Amino acid sequence: MNIICDKSKLIEGINIALKAIPGKSTMAILECLVLEVKDNIIKLIANDLEIGIETTIDGQIIEEGSVAINAKVFFEIIRKLPSDEVTISVDDNYVMNISGGKAKFNISVKPTEEFPFLPQIVKNNNITISQFSLKEVIRQTVFSISDNENTKVMTGELFEVKGNKLKVVSLDGHRISIRNIELKNSYDEVSVIIPGKTLIEISKILNGGMDDDVNIYFTDKHALFEFENTIVLSRLIEGEYYKIDKMLSSDYETKLTVNKKEMLDCIDRTTLLIKESDKKPVIIDIKDDSMGFNMNSSIGSMNEEISAIKEGKDILIGFNPRFLMDALRVIDEEEITIYMINPKAPCFIRDKEESYIYLILPVNFNV
Amino acid sequence: MNIICDKSKLIEGINIALKAIPGKSTMAILECLVLEVKDNIIKLIANDLEIGIETTIDGQIIEEGSVAINAKVFFEIIRKLPSDEVTISVDDNYVMNISGGKAKFNISVKPTEEFPFLPQIVKNNNITISQFSLKEVIRQTVFSISDNENTKVMTGELFEVKGNKLKVVSLDGHRISIRNIELKNSYDEVSVIIPGKTLIEISKILNGGMDDDVNIYFTDKHALFEFENTIVLSRLIEGEYYKIDKMLSSDYETKLTVNKKEMLDCIDRTTLLIKESDKKPVIIDIKDDSMGFNMNSSIGSMNEEISAIKEGKDILIGFNPRFLMDALRVIDEEEITIYMINPKAPCFIRDKEESYIYLILPVNFNV
């Protein structure tokens, strides 16, 4: 192999591939990325078996070839080269020579036989969504996946396509986050569970452009995300997702409209009195046109009141403050509406169009 | 107690006092700061027994008093209050009421009887130095203290005053850092060892202004730093400092003048091939008018050459790359001069006026 390429473009490419490099692995080959120069294309490939990434970069190809190199070592060396141009060659003994300016590195690399290349995916069933929408919808839901591997389905997110609607759902047993997005086109029905960790890594790679599209292809076992020079392949989580429609309700006894930032700041202040191990609820007292927040802990107590517009009954209800904050932080609207039935029933934060629904279970408390 | 003060000024004051709050302590009282309102002054006091801090803030005093409160809880609450003005009062049951805007906190506080107040220091022997010079001299030397508590003297820095000269020295057995500073006035002779940890905390508090002075008072057991609204009291390390003059030498066989940044960047690149546990030297090959850098490790090898101006003999010499980098990073000059005798003798990086001297021991290596 022998190529010459632009340092900044190579760094960009490695940075993308690094998202599929595990922090520590018992298999050294998984800590490697494959540099594949073939058919006039320079490709970087990484695969931690949950998520696989291929990305291409521009460059001048003098000789083709393919080797595996420790991804982090490669990244650090390229990043610190003193020149804008990088020359990479590999000799027959699998020694890679990396040179830029007067700096010359010789690094042992590996053949690619042991490397788990990405499987070929039949590109039938797909949808198209803007990078912006995909990045946003992940941010707005992924916080309420569970990290408990015993309930595997909860560690992923439901992606459900019906016609021109995409519904994304996550839940962890205490709360449900739902986002409904309108797509530009109509598609066949799809219902898959994508691992939350994959989605987090994908959202880091996405530039978030409104005008840049992502094609997502679905098979029985995989979802393939294709955008710009990059493809990301994720395994799907097997099993059936929860029937969330049964858990939703449009009944309410109390409907409250409130300034989101004021509410978020109040709850944030109540958490100052909670030590890490504590599980103290914030007690919310809705009376007339005010919303009061109360916290009592071993450190002390706090209370604060903000104004709100109420329809229906007064209510005194307790919540895990972090769950409320997680939802409020990803809602972009200035004003939000909260629907409650009683102190034991789930509360709903949702907009009229149901473009978002956040269900949060209340917690018991002693007054 | 009952005071009203400006939130931002209070935050600034707590931030200073926090530098003397230990991360974790078995004595809960050390995690507290004392808020003391007396003689028309609002004072914040913290003391972890190595370093003690007192700082005053402006405010409106309605009633005097003095209590101890967990410093981190206090800081977080004040920082997140929704208003610019803070009202603090303490009732007879040692409950502190903190209010700002509509937010009200009630926090249990403690009486100050158990708190280790700072001892009174007789202010005789002192020097004056600008905040800028003190902050700089700490940065330029403190990296080469030892963290080995068995050689206590090495965990501190020598501050030696003779006439209008201040010499600051640190060493760890492998290297010595020396800075010589001219003071505006002449003073009595002083020679004390100040704990490195204290100096690090002080340099965080110093604003670094050229025109802002620090008075440093010395006693047998303490150094007291006085600046703006703050005093910092540090214990001294007992014992005698090393006789460093004997270790210095102006002989050399090779004198090399080189661009500092080029040299630093080269050495930085050699370290990319060192795993954490490794202790691989960078081998420097000085020949004619060039300086070559070589590194060999289990990951691979690297070499790079830069131009340099040499007087005297060629030399091949090995160093711990980190030690060279630490020294180069705190030298502000664009060009530096390095003096070497042979591959087993210490090398010196120093300027003509000896405003700085960095001695670094070479390491053995196999070619």
XYZ file of C-alpha atoms in Angstrom:
734
model
C 0.000 0.000 0.000
C 1.120 3.517 -0.695
C -1.056 6.612 -0.465
C -0.711 10.357 0.007
C -3.552 12.233 1.632
C -4.583 15.368 3.382
C -3.940 15.245 7.121
C -7.178 16.998 8.121
C -9.336 14.733 5.932
C -7.642 11.641 7.296
C -8.203 12.854 10.866
C -11.870 13.458 10.087
C -12.202 9.932 8.726
C -10.419 8.272 11.646
C -12.569 10.270 14.040
C -15.675 8.777 12.467
C -14.279 5.230 12.489
C -13.241 5.617 16.144
C -16.936 5.584 17.126
C -16.918 1.840 16.460
C -13.689 1.179 18.369
C -14.362 -0.257 21.840
C -12.691 1.400 24.873
C -11.038 -1.854 25.886
C -11.425 -5.170 24.194
C -10.101 -8.650 24.824
C -9.749 -8.999 21.050
C -6.854 -6.803 19.881
C -8.185 -6.880 16.320
C -11.301 -4.947 17.402
C -9.099 -2.081 18.611
C -7.813 -1.809 15.056
C -9.249 -0.050 12.094
C -8.727 -1.393 8.630
C -7.206 0.917 6.059
C -8.374 -0.509 2.742
C -7.148 0.906 -0.557
C -8.984 -0.809 -3.380
C -10.784 0.086 -6.629
C -9.522 3.658 -6.420
C -11.081 4.198 -2.995
C -9.412 4.774 0.384
C -11.652 3.326 3.054
C -11.451 3.228 6.867
C -13.354 0.397 8.528
C -14.041 -0.285 12.224
C -16.353 -2.804 13.836
C -16.947 -3.604 17.501
C -19.558 -6.237 16.515
C -22.431 -4.067 17.797
C -21.761 -1.205 15.447
C -19.696 -1.191 12.266
C -18.528 1.857 10.358
C -17.057 2.395 6.894
C -15.992 5.807 5.710
C -14.054 6.895 2.639
C -11.548 9.689 2.236
C -9.959 11.390 -0.753
C -6.299 10.900 -1.515
C -3.706 9.946 -4.080
C -3.349 6.192 -4.527
C 0.077 4.950 -5.580
C -0.400 1.321 -4.610
C -3.418 -0.582 -3.330
C -3.496 -2.774 -0.237
C -5.238 -3.411 3.042
C -3.977 -3.577 6.669
C -5.280 -3.337 10.244
C -3.700 -0.800 12.605
C -4.406 0.103 16.206
C -6.921 2.916 15.799
C -5.878 5.086 18.722
C -2.161 4.918 17.960
C -2.883 5.744 14.312
C -5.116 8.657 15.278
C -2.587 10.187 17.691
C 0.280 9.893 15.225
C -1.634 11.471 12.345
C -3.006 14.197 14.601
C 0.451 15.269 15.731
C 2.260 15.170 12.377
C 3.970 18.476 11.589
C 2.755 18.683 7.952
C -0.542 19.102 6.074
C 0.164 16.119 3.841
C 0.658 12.541 5.001
C 2.371 9.695 3.159
C 1.474 6.162 4.240
C 3.099 3.033 2.894
C 3.198 -0.568 4.088
C 5.994 -2.987 3.274
C 5.868 -6.777 2.893
C 6.719 -7.287 6.578
C 3.620 -5.399 7.682
C 5.510 -2.335 8.829
C 3.619 0.860 8.088
C 5.706 3.910 7.353
C 3.889 7.135 8.164
C 5.664 10.317 7.223
C 4.781 13.973 7.320
C 7.379 16.743 7.124
C 10.585 15.389 8.632
C 8.793 13.063 11.053
C 8.885 9.370 10.173
C 7.068 6.640 12.070
C 7.400 2.882 11.542
C 4.509 0.988 13.095
C 3.792 -2.748 13.144
C 0.444 -3.446 11.553
C -1.576 -6.608 10.996
C -3.050 -8.444 8.052
C -6.826 -8.119 7.801
C -7.715 -11.826 7.810
C -8.978 -11.812 11.394
C -10.884 -8.561 11.050
C -14.678 -8.815 11.155
C -15.598 -6.974 7.962
C -19.152 -5.645 7.745
C -21.666 -8.058 6.193
C -23.205 -7.103 2.863
C -26.705 -5.712 3.337
C -29.433 -5.992 0.737
C -30.653 -2.435 0.320
C -34.397 -2.866 -0.072
C -36.446 -1.324 2.627
C -35.348 2.213 3.419
C -36.414 5.627 4.647
C -34.824 9.044 4.173
C -34.587 11.596 6.965
C -32.539 14.759 7.364
C -29.411 14.593 9.496
C -30.947 17.347 11.615
C -34.128 15.399 12.376
C -32.311 12.160 13.132
C -29.790 13.823 15.428
C -32.566 15.718 17.219
C -34.873 12.742 17.664
C -32.052 10.698 19.181
C -31.174 13.487 21.630
C -34.827 13.910 22.537
C -35.442 10.285 23.445
C -32.234 8.401 24.152
C -31.917 9.566 27.782
C -34.758 7.300 28.862
C -33.379 3.996 27.611
C -32.453 1.556 30.348
C -28.873 0.435 30.908
C -30.026 -2.841 32.424
C -28.920 -5.606 30.079
C -31.462 -8.007 31.655
C -34.280 -6.186 29.898
C -32.481 -5.990 26.578
C -35.427 -4.467 24.719
C -35.341 -1.435 27.020
C -31.705 -0.719 26.095
C -32.857 0.107 22.574
C -35.268 2.495 20.914
C -38.291 1.576 18.866
C -38.185 3.020 15.342
C -41.634 2.579 13.824
C -42.486 3.754 10.305
C -46.088 3.918 9.069
C -46.702 5.766 5.817
C -44.933 9.094 6.148
C -44.739 8.960 9.976
C -41.729 7.952 12.038
C -42.315 7.246 15.716
C -39.297 6.877 18.040
C -39.865 5.485 21.535
C -37.676 4.756 24.542
C -38.662 3.624 28.019
C -37.009 2.391 31.201
C -39.922 1.255 33.377
C -40.376 4.647 35.058
C -40.987 6.822 32.021
C -41.630 6.769 28.299
C -40.343 9.223 25.703
C -42.097 9.434 22.353
C -41.343 11.588 19.352
C -43.447 11.620 16.182
C -41.850 12.951 13.015
C -43.312 13.543 9.593
C -41.164 12.217 6.750
C -41.049 13.728 3.275
C -42.156 10.467 1.631
C -44.303 7.453 2.483
C -42.721 4.103 3.145
C -43.549 0.482 3.865
C -44.214 -0.385 7.489
C -41.141 -0.916 9.635
C -40.833 -1.681 13.329
C -37.341 -2.311 14.701
C -35.459 -1.876 17.961
C -32.088 -0.150 17.517
C -29.526 -0.314 20.356
C -29.341 3.004 22.240
C -25.546 2.915 22.277
C -25.435 2.749 18.478
C -27.781 5.703 18.226
C -25.611 7.734 20.584
C -22.530 7.034 18.444
C -24.394 7.827 15.212
C -25.619 11.130 16.568
C -21.996 12.065 17.327
C -21.031 11.495 13.697
C -24.014 13.294 12.154
C -23.253 16.902 11.251
C -26.902 17.764 11.939
C -27.476 19.614 8.657
C -31.077 20.362 7.667
C -30.298 19.743 3.996
C -28.124 16.644 4.432
C -30.021 13.387 4.227
C -29.525 10.054 5.907
C -30.799 6.879 4.239
C -31.698 4.170 6.705
C -32.019 0.635 5.328
C -33.703 -2.072 7.380
C -33.283 -5.848 7.282
C -34.314 -8.515 9.777
C -31.107 -8.214 11.732
C -29.627 -4.831 10.863
C -30.201 -1.162 10.313
C -27.806 0.555 7.932
C -27.336 4.322 8.122
C -25.886 5.865 4.978
C -24.818 9.521 4.805
C -22.065 11.502 3.105
C -18.994 9.245 2.799
C -20.028 7.029 5.661
C -22.112 3.977 6.418
C -22.936 2.812 9.938
C -24.274 -0.679 10.398
C -26.079 -1.550 13.607
C -27.395 -4.866 14.804
C -31.026 -4.775 15.821
C -32.274 -5.925 19.215
C -34.427 -9.028 18.846
C -37.767 -9.367 20.580
C -41.027 -7.521 20.685
C -41.305 -3.966 21.952
C -43.784 -2.982 24.681
C -47.339 -2.107 23.668
C -47.067 1.511 24.630
C -50.379 2.655 23.183
C -52.139 0.984 26.114
C -50.121 3.037 28.561
C -51.080 6.350 27.038
C -54.233 8.203 28.008
C -55.731 11.542 27.143
C -57.775 11.783 30.338
C -56.749 14.307 32.936
C -57.999 16.016 36.069
C -55.398 18.774 36.113
C -53.953 20.559 33.082
C -51.136 22.985 33.727
C -49.380 25.372 31.363
C -46.076 26.701 32.623
C -42.832 28.344 31.504
C -40.409 25.515 30.805
C -37.195 27.262 31.837
C -38.642 28.512 35.129
C -39.837 25.015 35.981
C -36.530 23.428 34.988
C -34.487 25.897 37.047
C -36.683 25.338 40.124
C -36.301 21.573 39.929
C -32.569 21.950 39.351
C -32.354 23.935 42.613
C -34.259 21.275 44.538
C -31.632 18.701 43.507
C -28.919 20.670 45.315
C -30.194 19.110 48.535
C -29.937 15.521 47.314
C -26.841 13.491 48.046
C -25.847 10.994 45.364
C -27.218 7.920 47.098
C -30.484 9.613 48.123
C -33.707 9.165 46.218
C -35.632 12.177 47.408
C -38.671 13.280 45.407
C -39.477 16.858 44.544
C -43.001 17.513 45.784
C -45.033 19.675 43.469
C -47.961 21.586 44.916
C -50.369 22.866 42.279
C -52.869 25.267 43.729
C -54.847 28.015 41.993
C -52.468 29.630 39.554
C -49.205 28.607 41.114
C -46.853 25.663 41.029
C -44.844 25.129 44.224
C -41.706 22.993 44.524
C -40.637 21.460 47.834
C -37.655 19.341 48.788
C -36.746 17.919 52.165
C -33.519 16.050 52.797
C -30.912 15.458 55.453
C -29.109 18.594 54.227
C -32.105 20.894 54.625
C -35.253 22.006 52.887
C -36.121 24.286 50.010
C -39.237 25.736 48.478
C -40.044 27.945 45.558
C -43.139 28.917 43.627
C -43.749 29.918 40.042
C -46.918 31.053 38.324
C -48.814 28.700 36.034
C -52.139 28.474 34.248
C -54.275 25.702 35.658
C -57.432 23.963 34.449
C -59.089 21.447 36.750
C -58.225 20.263 40.253
C -55.456 21.200 42.675
C -52.953 18.389 43.145
C -49.964 17.484 45.359
C -47.680 15.055 43.523
C -44.096 13.788 43.883
C -41.524 13.057 41.191
C -37.962 11.926 40.757
C -36.575 15.373 39.880
C -34.061 13.961 37.396
C -36.816 12.394 35.284
C -38.635 15.717 34.982
C -35.399 17.537 34.161
C -34.386 15.022 31.491
C -37.677 15.566 29.663
C -37.784 19.349 30.089
C -34.241 19.741 28.785
C -35.069 18.225 25.392
C -38.305 20.135 24.805
C -37.579 23.225 22.763
C -40.881 25.016 23.394
C -40.916 27.941 25.827
C -44.246 26.903 27.332
C -45.228 23.343 28.112
C -48.456 21.680 29.150
C -48.587 18.974 31.788
C -51.555 16.620 32.242
C -52.175 14.847 35.557
C -54.887 12.562 36.888
C -53.947 11.833 40.506
C -50.743 11.449 42.604
C -50.484 7.750 41.694
C -51.144 7.956 37.951
C -48.581 8.830 35.281
C -48.307 12.446 34.220
C -47.927 13.467 30.596
C -46.012 16.347 29.117
C -47.142 16.725 25.519
C -47.936 19.255 22.840
C -51.259 19.480 21.018
C -50.031 17.740 17.885
C -48.411 15.003 19.992
C -45.122 15.589 18.203
C -43.765 14.742 21.629
C -45.186 12.805 24.587
C -43.214 12.342 27.799
C -44.868 10.007 30.308
C -43.398 10.073 33.809
C -44.546 7.985 36.759
C -44.922 9.878 40.029
C -43.323 8.594 43.255
C -44.816 8.182 46.708
C -43.871 10.645 49.381
C -44.654 11.442 52.993
C -45.697 14.989 53.752
C -26.701 36.524 61.711
C -28.433 38.395 58.936
C -26.772 39.772 55.837
C -27.646 40.808 52.295
C -24.987 40.553 49.641
C -24.300 40.428 45.973
C -24.524 36.910 44.558
C -21.525 37.218 42.241
C -19.275 38.612 44.991
C -20.309 35.864 47.358
C -19.579 33.235 44.710
C -16.150 34.766 44.118
C -15.423 34.621 47.852
C -16.598 31.037 48.277
C -14.560 30.026 45.245
C -11.431 31.342 46.942
C -12.241 29.662 50.266
C -12.939 26.342 48.482
C -9.220 26.047 47.721
C -8.697 25.141 51.383
C -11.560 22.625 51.508
C -10.327 19.031 51.255
C -11.906 16.720 48.664
C -12.924 14.214 51.311
C -12.184 14.468 55.005
C -12.870 12.283 57.987
C -13.573 15.470 59.936
C -16.867 16.946 58.739
C -15.925 20.336 60.166
C -13.038 20.643 57.652
C -15.540 20.352 54.806
C -17.210 23.475 56.187
C -16.365 27.082 55.690
C -17.041 29.587 58.437
C -19.163 32.572 57.587
C -18.125 35.168 60.157
C -19.890 38.523 60.386
C -18.096 40.693 62.943
C -16.804 44.264 63.313
C -18.589 45.306 60.143
C -16.794 42.681 58.049
C -18.184 39.597 56.274
C -15.483 36.961 56.218
C -15.282 33.460 54.734
C -12.780 31.127 56.394
C -11.622 27.638 55.373
C -8.777 25.531 56.712
C -7.701 22.010 55.837
C -4.825 22.256 58.360
C -2.209 22.428 55.570
C -3.574 25.591 54.063
C -5.919 28.142 55.615
C -7.753 30.908 53.777
C -9.635 34.001 54.913
C -11.340 36.271 52.438
C -13.738 39.173 52.962
C -16.683 40.253 50.847
C -18.819 43.389 50.758
C -22.418 43.281 51.900
C -25.071 44.804 54.081
C -24.862 43.633 57.686
C -28.133 43.541 59.617
C -26.993 41.272 62.426
C -23.578 39.819 63.274
C -22.852 36.165 63.977
C -20.720 33.231 62.966
C -21.544 29.710 61.713
C -19.947 26.796 59.874
C -21.652 25.434 56.726
C -20.719 22.667 54.309
C -18.740 24.574 51.711
C -19.800 22.662 48.613
C -23.509 22.685 49.474
C -23.316 26.417 50.208
C -21.483 27.075 46.932
C -23.948 25.116 44.796
C -26.978 26.766 46.388
C -25.653 30.299 46.001
C -24.501 29.615 42.456
C -27.959 28.470 41.359
C -30.051 31.145 43.056
C -32.332 32.921 40.579
C -31.574 36.474 41.800
C -28.576 38.854 41.863
C -29.040 39.534 45.581
C -28.824 36.968 48.372
C -30.240 37.194 51.878
C -28.700 34.953 54.503
C -29.924 34.632 58.071
C -29.336 32.093 60.815
C -31.793 31.407 63.640
C -31.082 30.244 67.197
C -31.452 26.592 66.191
C -28.615 26.841 63.686
C -30.828 26.756 60.644
C -29.557 29.009 57.886
C -32.169 30.569 55.657
C -30.817 31.432 52.222
C -33.147 33.279 49.926
C -32.873 34.828 46.514
C -35.867 35.695 44.366
C -38.652 33.295 45.265
C -36.275 30.441 46.168
C -35.868 29.732 49.866
C -33.454 27.202 51.347
C -33.234 26.106 54.990
C -29.945 24.399 55.741
C -28.654 22.963 59.032
C -25.403 24.656 59.986
C -22.980 24.201 62.873
C -21.545 26.348 65.608
C -17.910 27.303 65.015
C -16.438 25.962 68.274
C -14.851 22.915 66.638
C -13.523 24.841 63.648
C -9.740 25.246 63.423
C -9.456 29.014 63.019
C -6.204 30.313 61.556
C -3.509 31.129 64.139
C -2.485 34.761 64.538
C 0.766 35.469 62.722
C 3.232 38.138 63.808
C 3.827 40.149 60.670
C 7.544 40.934 60.830
C 9.580 39.436 58.079
C 8.033 39.980 54.662
C 8.650 40.421 50.967
C 6.514 41.987 48.256
C 6.142 40.475 44.802
C 3.664 41.061 41.986
C 0.846 38.581 41.548
C 2.135 38.025 38.028
C 5.641 37.052 39.131
C 4.448 34.782 41.921
C 1.941 32.978 39.694
C 4.558 32.576 36.961
C 7.328 31.334 39.222
C 5.038 28.699 40.701
C 4.002 27.493 37.240
C 7.611 27.416 36.096
C 8.883 25.234 38.933
C 6.085 23.312 40.646
C 5.974 20.482 38.080
C 9.234 19.040 39.399
C 8.289 18.603 43.039
C 8.051 15.002 44.186
C 4.785 13.479 45.348
C 6.583 10.964 47.512
C 5.696 11.797 51.131
C 8.730 9.809 52.361
C 11.029 12.564 51.167
C 8.894 15.356 52.574
C 11.349 18.120 51.680
C 11.010 17.250 47.976
C 7.227 17.800 48.110
C 7.863 21.488 48.729
C 9.667 24.332 47.027
C 12.593 26.294 48.412
C 11.903 30.033 48.605
C 15.197 31.762 49.296
C 15.502 35.549 49.633
C 18.881 37.294 49.638
C 18.859 41.069 49.292
C 16.629 41.818 46.328
C 16.859 38.300 44.869
C 14.283 35.553 45.202
C 15.331 32.046 44.226
C 12.660 29.342 43.877
C 13.784 25.715 43.599
C 12.060 22.370 43.209
C 13.565 18.934 42.658
C 12.469 15.302 42.596
C 15.742 13.342 42.387
C 15.809 13.278 38.576
C 15.749 16.986 37.822
C 16.019 20.418 39.393
C 14.095 23.540 38.414
C 15.439 26.922 39.463
C 14.051 30.378 38.861
C 15.787 33.600 39.968
C 13.669 36.716 40.278
C 14.671 40.277 41.045
C 12.483 41.945 43.663
C 11.771 45.662 43.768
C 13.222 46.006 47.296
C 15.900 44.369 49.422
C 14.945 42.160 52.326
C 16.441 40.204 55.209
C 17.572 36.686 54.366
C 14.851 34.055 54.266
C 15.064 30.364 53.422
C 11.862 28.308 53.778
C 10.267 25.247 52.187
C 6.637 25.812 51.175
C 4.449 22.780 50.375
C 3.923 22.421 46.627
C 0.210 21.719 47.085
C -0.269 25.050 48.830
C 1.538 26.851 46.043
C -0.680 25.205 43.440
C -3.805 26.346 45.295
C -2.439 29.875 45.745
C -1.620 30.185 42.082
C -5.251 29.288 41.278
C -6.480 32.185 43.416
C -3.984 34.789 42.151
C -5.400 36.947 39.360
C -1.879 37.269 37.965
C -1.962 41.070 37.616
C 1.371 42.835 36.975
C 0.324 45.754 39.175
C -1.276 43.757 41.993
C 1.073 42.936 44.824
C 1.293 39.986 47.162
C 2.887 40.404 50.585
C 4.452 37.224 51.882
C 5.189 37.083 55.616
C 7.490 34.420 57.022
C 7.680 32.904 60.501
C 9.380 29.754 61.750
C 6.362 27.631 60.986
C 4.282 29.514 58.450
C 4.208 31.594 55.302
C 1.331 34.039 55.023
C 0.293 35.317 51.582
C -1.705 38.536 51.680
C -3.362 40.002 48.582
C -6.535 41.908 47.781
C -9.239 40.766 50.260
C -7.571 37.452 50.944
C -4.966 35.872 53.162
C -3.617 32.363 52.640
C -1.686 30.753 55.459
C 0.554 27.798 54.706
C 2.509 25.588 57.044
C 6.161 25.279 56.165
C 7.924 21.957 55.646
C 10.482 21.399 58.367
C 14.024 20.253 57.618
C 16.919 21.425 55.561
C 16.767 21.747 51.785
C 19.302 20.094 49.481
C 22.558 21.910 48.756
C 21.803 22.467 45.106
C 24.752 24.760 44.363
C 27.038 21.743 44.441
C 24.959 20.033 41.772
C 25.242 22.899 39.331
C 28.120 23.255 36.930
C 28.995 25.616 34.119
C 31.291 23.171 32.348
C 30.151 21.693 29.077
C 31.410 19.757 26.081
C 28.411 20.420 23.853
C 26.408 23.631 23.669
C 23.319 23.584 21.510
C 20.969 26.410 20.548
C 17.636 25.293 19.167
C 14.081 26.445 18.472
C 12.068 25.551 21.560
C 8.752 24.811 19.891
C 10.306 22.584 17.234
C 12.127 20.597 19.884
C 9.028 20.322 22.086
C 6.844 19.145 19.187
C 9.405 16.498 18.167
C 9.615 15.100 21.684
C 5.833 15.169 21.957
C 5.617 13.003 18.837
C 8.119 10.500 20.226
C 5.839 9.965 23.245
C 3.041 8.706 20.974
C 4.873 5.381 20.887
C 5.087 4.981 24.662
C 2.458 2.988 26.513
C 1.606 4.252 30.001
C 3.619 1.664 31.890
C 6.653 1.952 29.603
C 9.709 3.994 30.469
C 11.208 4.450 27.049
C 13.808 7.170 26.590
C 13.953 9.532 23.658
C 17.421 9.250 22.180
C 18.844 12.512 20.986
C 21.556 12.451 18.359
C 23.454 15.724 18.080
C 25.671 15.787 15.033
C 27.012 18.759 13.116
C 24.167 21.244 12.933
C 21.270 18.910 13.521
C 19.412 17.424 16.444
C 17.858 14.017 15.770
C 15.153 12.386 17.886
C 14.686 8.621 17.979
C 12.208 6.435 19.788
C 11.880 2.663 19.742
C 9.077 0.826 21.500
C 6.871 -2.229 21.178
C 4.471 -0.116 19.063
C 7.083 0.930 16.528
C 9.820 3.440 15.911
C 10.026 7.087 14.961
C 12.714 9.533 13.997
C 12.843 13.197 13.180
C 15.537 15.814 12.769
C 15.608 19.547 13.342
C 18.354 22.047 12.714
C 20.361 23.463 15.626
C 23.477 25.502 16.243
C 26.176 23.440 17.926
C 29.426 24.338 19.682
C 31.704 21.504 20.806
C 31.375 17.762 20.481
C 28.753 15.520 18.889
C 26.786 13.538 21.474
C 24.229 10.723 21.641
C 22.180 11.020 24.852
C 18.901 9.617 26.220
C 16.223 11.346 28.288
C 12.848 10.708 29.860
C 10.859 12.676 27.264
C 8.375 13.941 29.855
C 11.113 15.646 31.862
C 12.325 17.550 28.807
C 8.774 18.512 27.850
C 7.906 19.742 31.346
C 10.866 22.125 31.297
C 10.414 23.289 27.699
C 6.743 24.055 28.268
C 7.443 26.644 30.980
C 10.263 28.430 29.160
C 8.854 31.421 27.326
C 11.881 32.095 25.088
C 11.694 31.101 21.422
C 15.286 29.845 21.395
C 16.898 27.872 24.166
C 20.430 26.760 24.894
C 21.265 23.311 26.206
C 24.598 22.430 27.823
C 25.807 18.822 27.966
C 29.000 17.122 29.172
C 28.531 13.435 28.381
C 25.686 10.870 28.174
C 25.901 10.149 31.925
C 26.146 13.714 33.259
C 23.224 16.066 33.864
C 22.271 18.439 31.093
C 21.355 22.064 31.745
C 18.868 24.269 29.979
C 19.568 27.825 31.052
C 19.666 31.395 29.811
C 22.715 33.650 30.019
C 21.475 35.576 33.051
C 20.529 32.311 34.784
C 17.008 33.643 35.363
C 16.155 29.976 34.816
C 18.155 26.775 35.157
C 16.626 23.371 34.415
C 18.877 20.448 35.276
C 17.785 17.071 33.896
C 19.558 13.758 34.411
C 19.952 11.625 31.271
C 18.942 7.957 31.232
C 20.791 4.911 29.989
C 19.741 3.342 26.751
C 20.767 0.549 24.425
C 21.318 1.452 20.825
